[in-house]
PDB file of C-alpha atoms and ligand atoms in Angstrom:
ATOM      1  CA  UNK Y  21     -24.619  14.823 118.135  1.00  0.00           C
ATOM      2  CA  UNK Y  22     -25.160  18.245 119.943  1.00  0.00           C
ATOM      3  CA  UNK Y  23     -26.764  21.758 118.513  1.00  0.00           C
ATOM      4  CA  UNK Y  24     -23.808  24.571 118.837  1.00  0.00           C
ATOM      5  CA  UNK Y  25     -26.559  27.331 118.482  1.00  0.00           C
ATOM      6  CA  UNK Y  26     -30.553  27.301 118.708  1.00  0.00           C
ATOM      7  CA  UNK Y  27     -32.733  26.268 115.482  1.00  0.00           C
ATOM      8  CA  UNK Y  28     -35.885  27.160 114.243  1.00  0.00           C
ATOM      9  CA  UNK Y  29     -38.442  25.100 112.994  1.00  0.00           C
ATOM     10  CA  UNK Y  30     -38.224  24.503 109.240  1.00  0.00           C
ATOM     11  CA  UNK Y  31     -34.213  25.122 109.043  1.00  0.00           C
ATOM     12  CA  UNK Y  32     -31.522  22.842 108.305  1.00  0.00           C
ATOM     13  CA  UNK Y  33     -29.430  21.473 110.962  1.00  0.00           C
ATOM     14  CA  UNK Y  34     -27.693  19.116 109.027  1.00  0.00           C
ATOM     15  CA  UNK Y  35     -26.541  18.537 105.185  1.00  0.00           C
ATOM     16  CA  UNK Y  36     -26.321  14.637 104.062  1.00  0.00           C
ATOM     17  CA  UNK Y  37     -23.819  13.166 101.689  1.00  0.00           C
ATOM     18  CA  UNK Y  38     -24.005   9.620  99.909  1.00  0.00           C
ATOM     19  CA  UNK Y  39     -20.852   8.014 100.940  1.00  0.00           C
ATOM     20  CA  UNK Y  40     -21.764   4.857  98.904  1.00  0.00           C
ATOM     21  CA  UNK Y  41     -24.148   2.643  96.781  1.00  0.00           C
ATOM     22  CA  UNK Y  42     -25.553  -0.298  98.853  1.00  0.00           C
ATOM     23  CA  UNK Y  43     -27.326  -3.297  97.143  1.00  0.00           C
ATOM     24  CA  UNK Y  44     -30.262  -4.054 100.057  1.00  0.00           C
ATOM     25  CA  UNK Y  45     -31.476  -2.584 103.268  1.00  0.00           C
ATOM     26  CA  UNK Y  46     -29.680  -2.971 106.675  1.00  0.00           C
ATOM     27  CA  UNK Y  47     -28.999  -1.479 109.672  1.00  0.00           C
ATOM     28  CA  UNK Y  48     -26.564   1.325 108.633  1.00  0.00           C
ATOM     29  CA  UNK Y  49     -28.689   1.941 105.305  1.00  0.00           C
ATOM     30  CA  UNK Y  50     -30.881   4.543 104.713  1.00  0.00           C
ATOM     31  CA  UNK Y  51     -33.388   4.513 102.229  1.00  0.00           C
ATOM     32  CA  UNK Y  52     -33.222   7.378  99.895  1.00  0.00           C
ATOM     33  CA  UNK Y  53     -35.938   6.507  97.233  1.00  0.00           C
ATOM     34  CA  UNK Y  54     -38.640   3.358  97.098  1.00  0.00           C
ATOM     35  CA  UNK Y  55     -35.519   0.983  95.782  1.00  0.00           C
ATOM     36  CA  UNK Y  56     -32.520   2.703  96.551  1.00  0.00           C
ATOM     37  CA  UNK Y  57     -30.476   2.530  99.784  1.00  0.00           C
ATOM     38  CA  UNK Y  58     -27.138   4.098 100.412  1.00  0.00           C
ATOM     39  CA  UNK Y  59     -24.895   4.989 103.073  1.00  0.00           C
ATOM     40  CA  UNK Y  60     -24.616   8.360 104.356  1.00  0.00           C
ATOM     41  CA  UNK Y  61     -21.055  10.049 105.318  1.00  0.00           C
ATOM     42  CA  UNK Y  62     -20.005  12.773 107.865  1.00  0.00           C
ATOM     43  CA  UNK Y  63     -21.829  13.913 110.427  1.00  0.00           C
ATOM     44  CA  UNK Y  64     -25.464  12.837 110.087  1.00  0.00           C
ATOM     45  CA  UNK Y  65     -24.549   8.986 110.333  1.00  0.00           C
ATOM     46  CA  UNK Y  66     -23.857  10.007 113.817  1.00  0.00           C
ATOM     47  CA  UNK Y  67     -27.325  11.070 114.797  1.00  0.00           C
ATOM     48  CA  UNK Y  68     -29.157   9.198 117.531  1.00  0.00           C
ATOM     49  CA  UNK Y  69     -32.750   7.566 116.630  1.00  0.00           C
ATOM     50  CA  UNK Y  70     -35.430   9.073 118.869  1.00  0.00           C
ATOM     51  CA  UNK Y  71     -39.662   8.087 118.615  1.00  0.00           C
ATOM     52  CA  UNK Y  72     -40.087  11.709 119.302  1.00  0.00           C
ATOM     53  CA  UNK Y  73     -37.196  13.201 117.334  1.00  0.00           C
ATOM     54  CA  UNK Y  74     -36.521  17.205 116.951  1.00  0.00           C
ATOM     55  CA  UNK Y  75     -35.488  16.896 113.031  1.00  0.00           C
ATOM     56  CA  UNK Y  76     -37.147  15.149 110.279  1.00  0.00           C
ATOM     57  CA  UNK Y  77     -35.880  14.589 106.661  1.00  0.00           C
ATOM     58  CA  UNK Y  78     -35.632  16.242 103.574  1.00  0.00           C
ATOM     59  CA  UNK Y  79     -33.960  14.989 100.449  1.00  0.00           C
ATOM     60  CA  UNK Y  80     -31.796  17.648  99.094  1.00  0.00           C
ATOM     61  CA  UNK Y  81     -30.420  18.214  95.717  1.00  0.00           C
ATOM     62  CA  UNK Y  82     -27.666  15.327  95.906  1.00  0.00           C
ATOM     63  CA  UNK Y  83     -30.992  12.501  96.829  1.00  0.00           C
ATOM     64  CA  UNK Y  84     -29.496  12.562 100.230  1.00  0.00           C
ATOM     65  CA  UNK Y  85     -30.606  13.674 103.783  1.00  0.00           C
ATOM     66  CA  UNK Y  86     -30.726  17.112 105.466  1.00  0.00           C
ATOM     67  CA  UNK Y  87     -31.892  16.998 108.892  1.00  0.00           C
ATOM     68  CA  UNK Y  88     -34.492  19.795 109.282  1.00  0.00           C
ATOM     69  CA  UNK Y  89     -35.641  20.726 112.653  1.00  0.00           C
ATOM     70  CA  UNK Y  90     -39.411  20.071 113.306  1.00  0.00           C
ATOM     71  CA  UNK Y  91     -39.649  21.539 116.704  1.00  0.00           C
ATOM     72  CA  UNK Y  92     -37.688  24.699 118.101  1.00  0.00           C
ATOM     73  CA  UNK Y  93     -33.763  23.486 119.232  1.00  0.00           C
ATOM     74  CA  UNK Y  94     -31.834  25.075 121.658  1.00  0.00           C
ATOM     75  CA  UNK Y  95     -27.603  25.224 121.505  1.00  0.00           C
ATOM     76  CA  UNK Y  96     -26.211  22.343 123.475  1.00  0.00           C
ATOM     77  CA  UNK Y  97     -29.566  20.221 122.806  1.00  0.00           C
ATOM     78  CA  UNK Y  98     -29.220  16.379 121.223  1.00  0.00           C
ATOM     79  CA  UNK Y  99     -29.900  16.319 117.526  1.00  0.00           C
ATOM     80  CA  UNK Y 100     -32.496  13.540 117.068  1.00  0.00           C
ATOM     81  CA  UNK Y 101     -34.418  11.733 113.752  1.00  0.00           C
ATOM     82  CA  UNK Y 102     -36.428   8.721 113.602  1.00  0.00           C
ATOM     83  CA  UNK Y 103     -35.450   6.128 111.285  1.00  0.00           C
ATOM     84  CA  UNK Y 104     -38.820   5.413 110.372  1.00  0.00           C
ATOM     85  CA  UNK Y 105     -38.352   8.448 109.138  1.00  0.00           C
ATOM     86  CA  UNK Y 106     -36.230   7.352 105.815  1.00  0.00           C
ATOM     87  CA  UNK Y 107     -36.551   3.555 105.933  1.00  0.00           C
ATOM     88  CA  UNK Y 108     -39.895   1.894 105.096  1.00  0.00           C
ATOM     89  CA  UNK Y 109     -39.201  -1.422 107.133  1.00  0.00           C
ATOM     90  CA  UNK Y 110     -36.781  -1.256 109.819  1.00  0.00           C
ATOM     91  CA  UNK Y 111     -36.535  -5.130 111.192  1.00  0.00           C
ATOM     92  CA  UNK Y 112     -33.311  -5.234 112.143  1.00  0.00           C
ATOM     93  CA  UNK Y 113     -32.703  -3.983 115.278  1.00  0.00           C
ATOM     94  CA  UNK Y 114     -34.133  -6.948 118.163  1.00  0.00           C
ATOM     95  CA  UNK Y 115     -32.651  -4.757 121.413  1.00  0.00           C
ATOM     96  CA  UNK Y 116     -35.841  -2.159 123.143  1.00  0.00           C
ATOM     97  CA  UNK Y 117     -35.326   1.260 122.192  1.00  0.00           C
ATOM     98  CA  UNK Y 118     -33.835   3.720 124.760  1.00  0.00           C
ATOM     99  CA  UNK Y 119     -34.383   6.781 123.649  1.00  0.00           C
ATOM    100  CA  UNK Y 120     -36.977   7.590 127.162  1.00  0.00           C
ATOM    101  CA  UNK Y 121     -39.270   9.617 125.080  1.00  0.00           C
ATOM    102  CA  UNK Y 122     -43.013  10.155 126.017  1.00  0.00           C
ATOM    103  CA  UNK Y 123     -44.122   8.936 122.476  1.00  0.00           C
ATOM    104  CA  UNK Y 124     -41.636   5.619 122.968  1.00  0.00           C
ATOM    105  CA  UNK Y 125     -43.090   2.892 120.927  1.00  0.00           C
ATOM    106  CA  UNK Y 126     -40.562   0.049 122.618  1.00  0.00           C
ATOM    107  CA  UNK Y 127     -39.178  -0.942 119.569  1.00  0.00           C
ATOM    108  CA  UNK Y 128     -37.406   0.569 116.324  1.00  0.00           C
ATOM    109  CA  UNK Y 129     -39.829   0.733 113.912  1.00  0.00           C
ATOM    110  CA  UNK Y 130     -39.972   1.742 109.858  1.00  0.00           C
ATOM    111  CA  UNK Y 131     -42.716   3.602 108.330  1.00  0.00           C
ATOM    112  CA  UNK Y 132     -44.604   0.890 107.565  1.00  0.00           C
ATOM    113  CA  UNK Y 133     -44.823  -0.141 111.307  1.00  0.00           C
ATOM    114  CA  UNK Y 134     -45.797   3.837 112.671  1.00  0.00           C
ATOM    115  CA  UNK Y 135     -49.602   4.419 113.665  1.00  0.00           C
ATOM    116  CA  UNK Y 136     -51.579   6.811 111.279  1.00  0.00           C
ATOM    117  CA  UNK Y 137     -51.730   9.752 114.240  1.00  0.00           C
ATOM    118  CA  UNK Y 138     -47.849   9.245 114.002  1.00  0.00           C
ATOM    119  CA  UNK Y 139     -47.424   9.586 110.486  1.00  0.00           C
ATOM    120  CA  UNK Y 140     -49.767  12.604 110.513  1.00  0.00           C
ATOM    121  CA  UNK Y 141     -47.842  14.075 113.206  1.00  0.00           C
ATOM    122  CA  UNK Y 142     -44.450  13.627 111.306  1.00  0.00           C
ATOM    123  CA  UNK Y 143     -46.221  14.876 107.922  1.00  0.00           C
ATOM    124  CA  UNK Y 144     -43.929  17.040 106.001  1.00  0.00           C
ATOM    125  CA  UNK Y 145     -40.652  15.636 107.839  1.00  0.00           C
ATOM    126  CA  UNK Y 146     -40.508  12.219 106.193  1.00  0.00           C
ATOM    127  CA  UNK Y 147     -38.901  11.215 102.943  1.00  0.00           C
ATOM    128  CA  UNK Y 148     -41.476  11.827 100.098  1.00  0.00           C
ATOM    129  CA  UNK Y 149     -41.054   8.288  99.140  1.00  0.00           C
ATOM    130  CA  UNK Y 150     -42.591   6.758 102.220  1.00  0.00           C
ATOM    131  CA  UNK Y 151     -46.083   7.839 101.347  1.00  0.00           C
ATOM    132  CA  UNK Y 152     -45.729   7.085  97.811  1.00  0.00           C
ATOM    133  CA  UNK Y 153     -44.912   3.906  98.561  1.00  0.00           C
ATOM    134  CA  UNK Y 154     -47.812   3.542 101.505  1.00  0.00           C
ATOM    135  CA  UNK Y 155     -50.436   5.084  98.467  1.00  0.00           C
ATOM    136  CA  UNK Y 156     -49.172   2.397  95.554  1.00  0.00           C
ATOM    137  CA  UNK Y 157     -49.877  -0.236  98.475  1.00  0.00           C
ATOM    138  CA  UNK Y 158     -53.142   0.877  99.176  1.00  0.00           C
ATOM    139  CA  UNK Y 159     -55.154  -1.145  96.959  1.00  0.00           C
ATOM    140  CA  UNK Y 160     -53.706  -4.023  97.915  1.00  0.00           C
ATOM    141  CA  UNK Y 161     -55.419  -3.327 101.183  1.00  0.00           C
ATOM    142  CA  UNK Y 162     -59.303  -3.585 100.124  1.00  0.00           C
ATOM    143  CA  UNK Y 163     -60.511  -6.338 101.302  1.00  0.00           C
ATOM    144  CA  UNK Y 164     -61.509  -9.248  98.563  1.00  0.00           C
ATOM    145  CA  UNK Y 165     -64.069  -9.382  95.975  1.00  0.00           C
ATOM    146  CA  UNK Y 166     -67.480 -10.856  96.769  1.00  0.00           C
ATOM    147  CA  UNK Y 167     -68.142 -14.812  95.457  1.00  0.00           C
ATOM    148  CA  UNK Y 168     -64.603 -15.979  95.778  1.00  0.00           C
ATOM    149  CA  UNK Y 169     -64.030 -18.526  98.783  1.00  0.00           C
ATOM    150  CA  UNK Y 170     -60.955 -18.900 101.086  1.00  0.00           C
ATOM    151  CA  UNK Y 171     -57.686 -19.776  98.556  1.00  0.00           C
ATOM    152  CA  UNK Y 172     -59.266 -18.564  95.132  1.00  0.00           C
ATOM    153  CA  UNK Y 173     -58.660 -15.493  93.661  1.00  0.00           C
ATOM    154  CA  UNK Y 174     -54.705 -15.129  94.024  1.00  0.00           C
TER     155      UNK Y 174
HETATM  156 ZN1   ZN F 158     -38.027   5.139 121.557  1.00  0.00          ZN
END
């Protein structure tokens, strides 16, 4: 997918539309709230994955996608996302990623796989429901209480 005219950051390239309902994540889903997934139609399911993409995402008023460019785009310039961009876990694709950019992390990742100077440096261009979901995790993070030995406390 290829600009026909130049974009500045913070405007829409694209406008998503749910095609469908789909009952669990996969390859071709996108994740459009903390349990929903869906299938996009028209253009933007033709959108190539990049780990340094030139649009992030933005849910519009129909809870799908619109691509919205985060760096300046020329006319005649690849259109770009990167799934971790929607999708929280992203564990199906096995195959190295080829997209030959300088911040290539070798494999397709979802948000819960990205560094925390990558999410910082995609802030404001991710679905709102990846953070919310990283911040309801949180807790589960701290490490365990004092006094309880290895296999008590679950
Ligand atoms: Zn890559």
């Amino acid at each position: 997918m290829f600009a026909t005219r130049s974009f500045h950051i913070g405007e829409t390239v694209m406008t998503g539309v749910i095609d469908r309902e789909l009952d669990r994540n996969h390859s071709h889903a996108s994740q459009v709230s903390a349990q929903r997934f869906v299938l996009h139609g028209g253009l933007v399911t033709k959108v190539n994955h990049s780990c340094d993409p030139n649009c992030g995402i933005r849910l519009n008023a129909g809870g799908a996608h619109d691509y919205v460019a985060r760096t300046p785009i020329a006319a005649g310039q690849e259109i770009t996302f990167d799934y971790a961009m929607r999708n929280y876990t992203v564990e199906h694709f096995a195959a190295h990623c080829l997209c030959g950019s300088r911040h290539c992390r070798d494999r397709i990742t979802g948000w819960k796989d990205l560094p925390a100077h990558r999410k910082a440096e995609y802030h404001g261009f991710v679905a709102p429901y990846l953070t919310d979901i990283d911040n309801q995790r949180a807790p589960a993070m701290r490490p365990p209480r004092p006094g309880l030995r290895p296999g008590e406390g679950r």
